């Protein structure tokens, strides 16, 4: 599944999700998902990714907030017209859940702004019709 956000920010975020069956243990209520994020800078100046904020919600309504510096140990500078892509993961107690959030970035003039990450679904294959 792929989703993207493109409202109100010069930086657009798209996400593709994958169920990681080999690392999941449904009998122990452990469902592992990977997600690949592409961050595209549509502005005319560079943007440095400073931090991330994620709200992860499982099918039981359990919410987990994850926030911190950069992504996957990096704080990339994304030039005008350039993209940055990374892959990370999440573990849920249910076979379906959602993620949403935002990145905080700073342009080359020192102004900080947020790039929204629209809600996207994490789901085991064939669990939803």
PDB file of C-alpha atoms in Angstrom:
ATOM      1  CA  UNK A   1       0.000   0.000   0.000  1.00  0.00           C
ATOM      2  CA  UNK A   2       1.303   3.461  -0.880  1.00  0.00           C
ATOM      3  CA  UNK A   3       0.086   6.780   0.446  1.00  0.00           C
ATOM      4  CA  UNK A   4       1.354  10.322   0.134  1.00  0.00           C
ATOM      5  CA  UNK A   5       0.786  13.714   1.671  1.00  0.00           C
ATOM      6  CA  UNK A   6       1.004  16.893  -0.320  1.00  0.00           C
ATOM      7  CA  UNK A   7      -0.897  19.689   1.399  1.00  0.00           C
ATOM      8  CA  UNK A   8       0.655  22.787   2.958  1.00  0.00           C
ATOM      9  CA  UNK A   9       4.337  21.871   2.833  1.00  0.00           C
ATOM     10  CA  UNK A  10       7.051  22.206   0.170  1.00  0.00           C
ATOM     11  CA  UNK A  11       8.225  18.747   1.245  1.00  0.00           C
ATOM     12  CA  UNK A  12       6.011  15.810   0.254  1.00  0.00           C
ATOM     13  CA  UNK A  13       6.065  12.435   1.978  1.00  0.00           C
ATOM     14  CA  UNK A  14       4.987   9.117   0.465  1.00  0.00           C
ATOM     15  CA  UNK A  15       4.963   5.762   2.245  1.00  0.00           C
ATOM     16  CA  UNK A  16       4.858   2.143   1.064  1.00  0.00           C
ATOM     17  CA  UNK A  17       4.193  -0.594   3.642  1.00  0.00           C
ATOM     18  CA  UNK A  18       5.073  -4.297   3.845  1.00  0.00           C
ATOM     19  CA  UNK A  19       4.148  -7.109   6.224  1.00  0.00           C
ATOM     20  CA  UNK A  20       7.279  -8.977   7.390  1.00  0.00           C
ATOM     21  CA  UNK A  21       5.913 -12.493   7.797  1.00  0.00           C
ATOM     22  CA  UNK A  22       9.298 -14.065   8.599  1.00  0.00           C
ATOM     23  CA  UNK A  23       9.756 -11.904  11.704  1.00  0.00           C
ATOM     24  CA  UNK A  24       6.131 -11.935  12.857  1.00  0.00           C
ATOM     25  CA  UNK A  25       4.709 -14.307  15.448  1.00  0.00           C
ATOM     26  CA  UNK A  26       0.901 -14.103  15.237  1.00  0.00           C
ATOM     27  CA  UNK A  27       0.537 -16.754  17.945  1.00  0.00           C
ATOM     28  CA  UNK A  28       2.304 -14.301  20.301  1.00  0.00           C
ATOM     29  CA  UNK A  29       0.412 -11.268  18.956  1.00  0.00           C
ATOM     30  CA  UNK A  30       3.558  -9.898  17.316  1.00  0.00           C
ATOM     31  CA  UNK A  31       3.057  -8.463  13.829  1.00  0.00           C
ATOM     32  CA  UNK A  32       6.095  -6.888  12.165  1.00  0.00           C
ATOM     33  CA  UNK A  33       5.733  -4.298   9.432  1.00  0.00           C
ATOM     34  CA  UNK A  34       8.278  -2.424   7.334  1.00  0.00           C
ATOM     35  CA  UNK A  35       7.636   0.898   5.679  1.00  0.00           C
ATOM     36  CA  UNK A  36       9.629   2.725   3.022  1.00  0.00           C
ATOM     37  CA  UNK A  37       9.381   6.497   3.125  1.00  0.00           C
ATOM     38  CA  UNK A  38      10.253   8.858   0.286  1.00  0.00           C
ATOM     39  CA  UNK A  39      10.689  12.514   1.233  1.00  0.00           C
ATOM     40  CA  UNK A  40      10.671  14.809  -1.814  1.00  0.00           C
ATOM     41  CA  UNK A  41      11.742  18.443  -1.592  1.00  0.00           C
ATOM     42  CA  UNK A  42       9.617  20.520  -3.993  1.00  0.00           C
ATOM     43  CA  UNK A  43      10.985  23.859  -2.772  1.00  0.00           C
ATOM     44  CA  UNK A  44      13.703  26.029  -4.271  1.00  0.00           C
ATOM     45  CA  UNK A  45      16.002  25.674  -1.247  1.00  0.00           C
ATOM     46  CA  UNK A  46      17.570  22.867   0.754  1.00  0.00           C
ATOM     47  CA  UNK A  47      15.817  21.349   3.756  1.00  0.00           C
ATOM     48  CA  UNK A  48      17.464  19.473   6.633  1.00  0.00           C
ATOM     49  CA  UNK A  49      15.354  16.838   8.372  1.00  0.00           C
ATOM     50  CA  UNK A  50      15.659  17.523  12.097  1.00  0.00           C
ATOM     51  CA  UNK A  51      13.151  15.228  13.795  1.00  0.00           C
ATOM     52  CA  UNK A  52      10.254  12.825  13.430  1.00  0.00           C
ATOM     53  CA  UNK A  53       6.953  12.342  15.227  1.00  0.00           C
ATOM     54  CA  UNK A  54       4.891   9.168  14.751  1.00  0.00           C
ATOM     55  CA  UNK A  55       1.563   8.149  16.231  1.00  0.00           C
ATOM     56  CA  UNK A  56       1.139   4.370  15.862  1.00  0.00           C
ATOM     57  CA  UNK A  57      -2.295   2.923  16.615  1.00  0.00           C
ATOM     58  CA  UNK A  58      -3.197  -0.778  16.639  1.00  0.00           C
ATOM     59  CA  UNK A  59      -6.631  -2.304  16.028  1.00  0.00           C
ATOM     60  CA  UNK A  60      -7.332  -2.332  19.779  1.00  0.00           C
ATOM     61  CA  UNK A  61      -6.895   1.442  19.925  1.00  0.00           C
ATOM     62  CA  UNK A  62      -3.526   1.226  21.705  1.00  0.00           C
ATOM     63  CA  UNK A  63      -1.473   4.289  20.788  1.00  0.00           C
ATOM     64  CA  UNK A  64       2.304   4.623  20.849  1.00  0.00           C
ATOM     65  CA  UNK A  65       4.127   7.881  20.164  1.00  0.00           C
ATOM     66  CA  UNK A  66       7.630   7.704  18.721  1.00  0.00           C
ATOM     67  CA  UNK A  67       9.647  10.882  18.381  1.00  0.00           C
ATOM     68  CA  UNK A  68      13.282  11.770  18.104  1.00  0.00           C
ATOM     69  CA  UNK A  69      16.075  13.272  16.071  1.00  0.00           C
ATOM     70  CA  UNK A  70      16.358  12.459  12.388  1.00  0.00           C
ATOM     71  CA  UNK A  71      15.402   9.149  10.815  1.00  0.00           C
ATOM     72  CA  UNK A  72      17.320   5.854  10.925  1.00  0.00           C
ATOM     73  CA  UNK A  73      20.245   7.616  12.584  1.00  0.00           C
ATOM     74  CA  UNK A  74      20.513  10.322   9.934  1.00  0.00           C
ATOM     75  CA  UNK A  75      19.545  13.984   9.596  1.00  0.00           C
ATOM     76  CA  UNK A  76      19.665  14.296   5.807  1.00  0.00           C
ATOM     77  CA  UNK A  77      19.954  17.534   3.854  1.00  0.00           C
ATOM     78  CA  UNK A  78      17.558  17.294   0.929  1.00  0.00           C
ATOM     79  CA  UNK A  79      18.368  19.650  -1.925  1.00  0.00           C
ATOM     80  CA  UNK A  80      15.815  21.379  -4.162  1.00  0.00           C
ATOM     81  CA  UNK A  81      14.076  18.784  -6.332  1.00  0.00           C
ATOM     82  CA  UNK A  82      15.842  15.926  -4.541  1.00  0.00           C
ATOM     83  CA  UNK A  83      14.420  12.962  -2.646  1.00  0.00           C
ATOM     84  CA  UNK A  84      15.561  10.994   0.372  1.00  0.00           C
ATOM     85  CA  UNK A  85      14.361   7.425   0.919  1.00  0.00           C
ATOM     86  CA  UNK A  86      14.679   5.139   3.920  1.00  0.00           C
ATOM     87  CA  UNK A  87      13.094   1.989   5.309  1.00  0.00           C
ATOM     88  CA  UNK A  88      12.175   1.341   8.930  1.00  0.00           C
ATOM     89  CA  UNK A  89       9.711  -0.812  10.838  1.00  0.00           C
ATOM     90  CA  UNK A  90       7.043  -1.107  13.494  1.00  0.00           C
ATOM     91  CA  UNK A  91       5.749  -3.973  15.613  1.00  0.00           C
ATOM     92  CA  UNK A  92       2.052  -4.192  16.473  1.00  0.00           C
ATOM     93  CA  UNK A  93       0.015  -6.439  18.781  1.00  0.00           C
ATOM     94  CA  UNK A  94      -2.700  -6.722  16.108  1.00  0.00           C
ATOM     95  CA  UNK A  95      -2.645  -7.646  12.399  1.00  0.00           C
ATOM     96  CA  UNK A  96      -3.935  -4.187  11.429  1.00  0.00           C
ATOM     97  CA  UNK A  97      -2.992  -0.692  12.536  1.00  0.00           C
ATOM     98  CA  UNK A  98      -2.198   2.806  11.362  1.00  0.00           C
ATOM     99  CA  UNK A  99       0.647   5.299  11.470  1.00  0.00           C
ATOM    100  CA  UNK A 100       0.685   9.046  10.955  1.00  0.00           C
ATOM    101  CA  UNK A 101       2.829  11.969  11.985  1.00  0.00           C
ATOM    102  CA  UNK A 102       5.186  14.632  10.701  1.00  0.00           C
ATOM    103  CA  UNK A 103       8.788  15.554  10.115  1.00  0.00           C
ATOM    104  CA  UNK A 104      10.283  18.820  11.303  1.00  0.00           C
ATOM    105  CA  UNK A 105      12.697  20.328   8.818  1.00  0.00           C
ATOM    106  CA  UNK A 106      14.774  23.519   8.590  1.00  0.00           C
ATOM    107  CA  UNK A 107      15.406  25.330   5.325  1.00  0.00           C
ATOM    108  CA  UNK A 108      18.743  26.905   4.425  1.00  0.00           C
ATOM    109  CA  UNK A 109      17.542  30.261   5.789  1.00  0.00           C
ATOM    110  CA  UNK A 110      16.964  28.814   9.262  1.00  0.00           C
ATOM    111  CA  UNK A 111      13.150  28.620   9.156  1.00  0.00           C
ATOM    112  CA  UNK A 112      11.645  25.444  10.593  1.00  0.00           C
ATOM    113  CA  UNK A 113       8.509  23.843   9.180  1.00  0.00           C
ATOM    114  CA  UNK A 114       6.629  20.569   9.337  1.00  0.00           C
ATOM    115  CA  UNK A 115       5.974  18.062   6.577  1.00  0.00           C
ATOM    116  CA  UNK A 116       2.828  16.080   7.414  1.00  0.00           C
ATOM    117  CA  UNK A 117       2.691  12.305   7.040  1.00  0.00           C
ATOM    118  CA  UNK A 118      -0.898  11.344   6.296  1.00  0.00           C
ATOM    119  CA  UNK A 119      -2.377   8.343   8.047  1.00  0.00           C
ATOM    120  CA  UNK A 120      -1.460   5.048   6.392  1.00  0.00           C
ATOM    121  CA  UNK A 121      -2.445   1.457   7.144  1.00  0.00           C
ATOM    122  CA  UNK A 122      -0.300  -1.424   8.312  1.00  0.00           C
ATOM    123  CA  UNK A 123      -2.100  -4.682   7.526  1.00  0.00           C
ATOM    124  CA  UNK A 124      -1.323  -8.347   7.050  1.00  0.00           C
ATOM    125  CA  UNK A 125      -2.105  -9.543   3.514  1.00  0.00           C
ATOM    126  CA  UNK A 126      -5.678 -10.706   2.958  1.00  0.00           C
ATOM    127  CA  UNK A 127      -6.803  -9.433   6.383  1.00  0.00           C
ATOM    128  CA  UNK A 128      -8.921  -6.647   4.854  1.00  0.00           C
ATOM    129  CA  UNK A 129     -11.170  -6.982   1.859  1.00  0.00           C
TER     130      UNK A 129
END
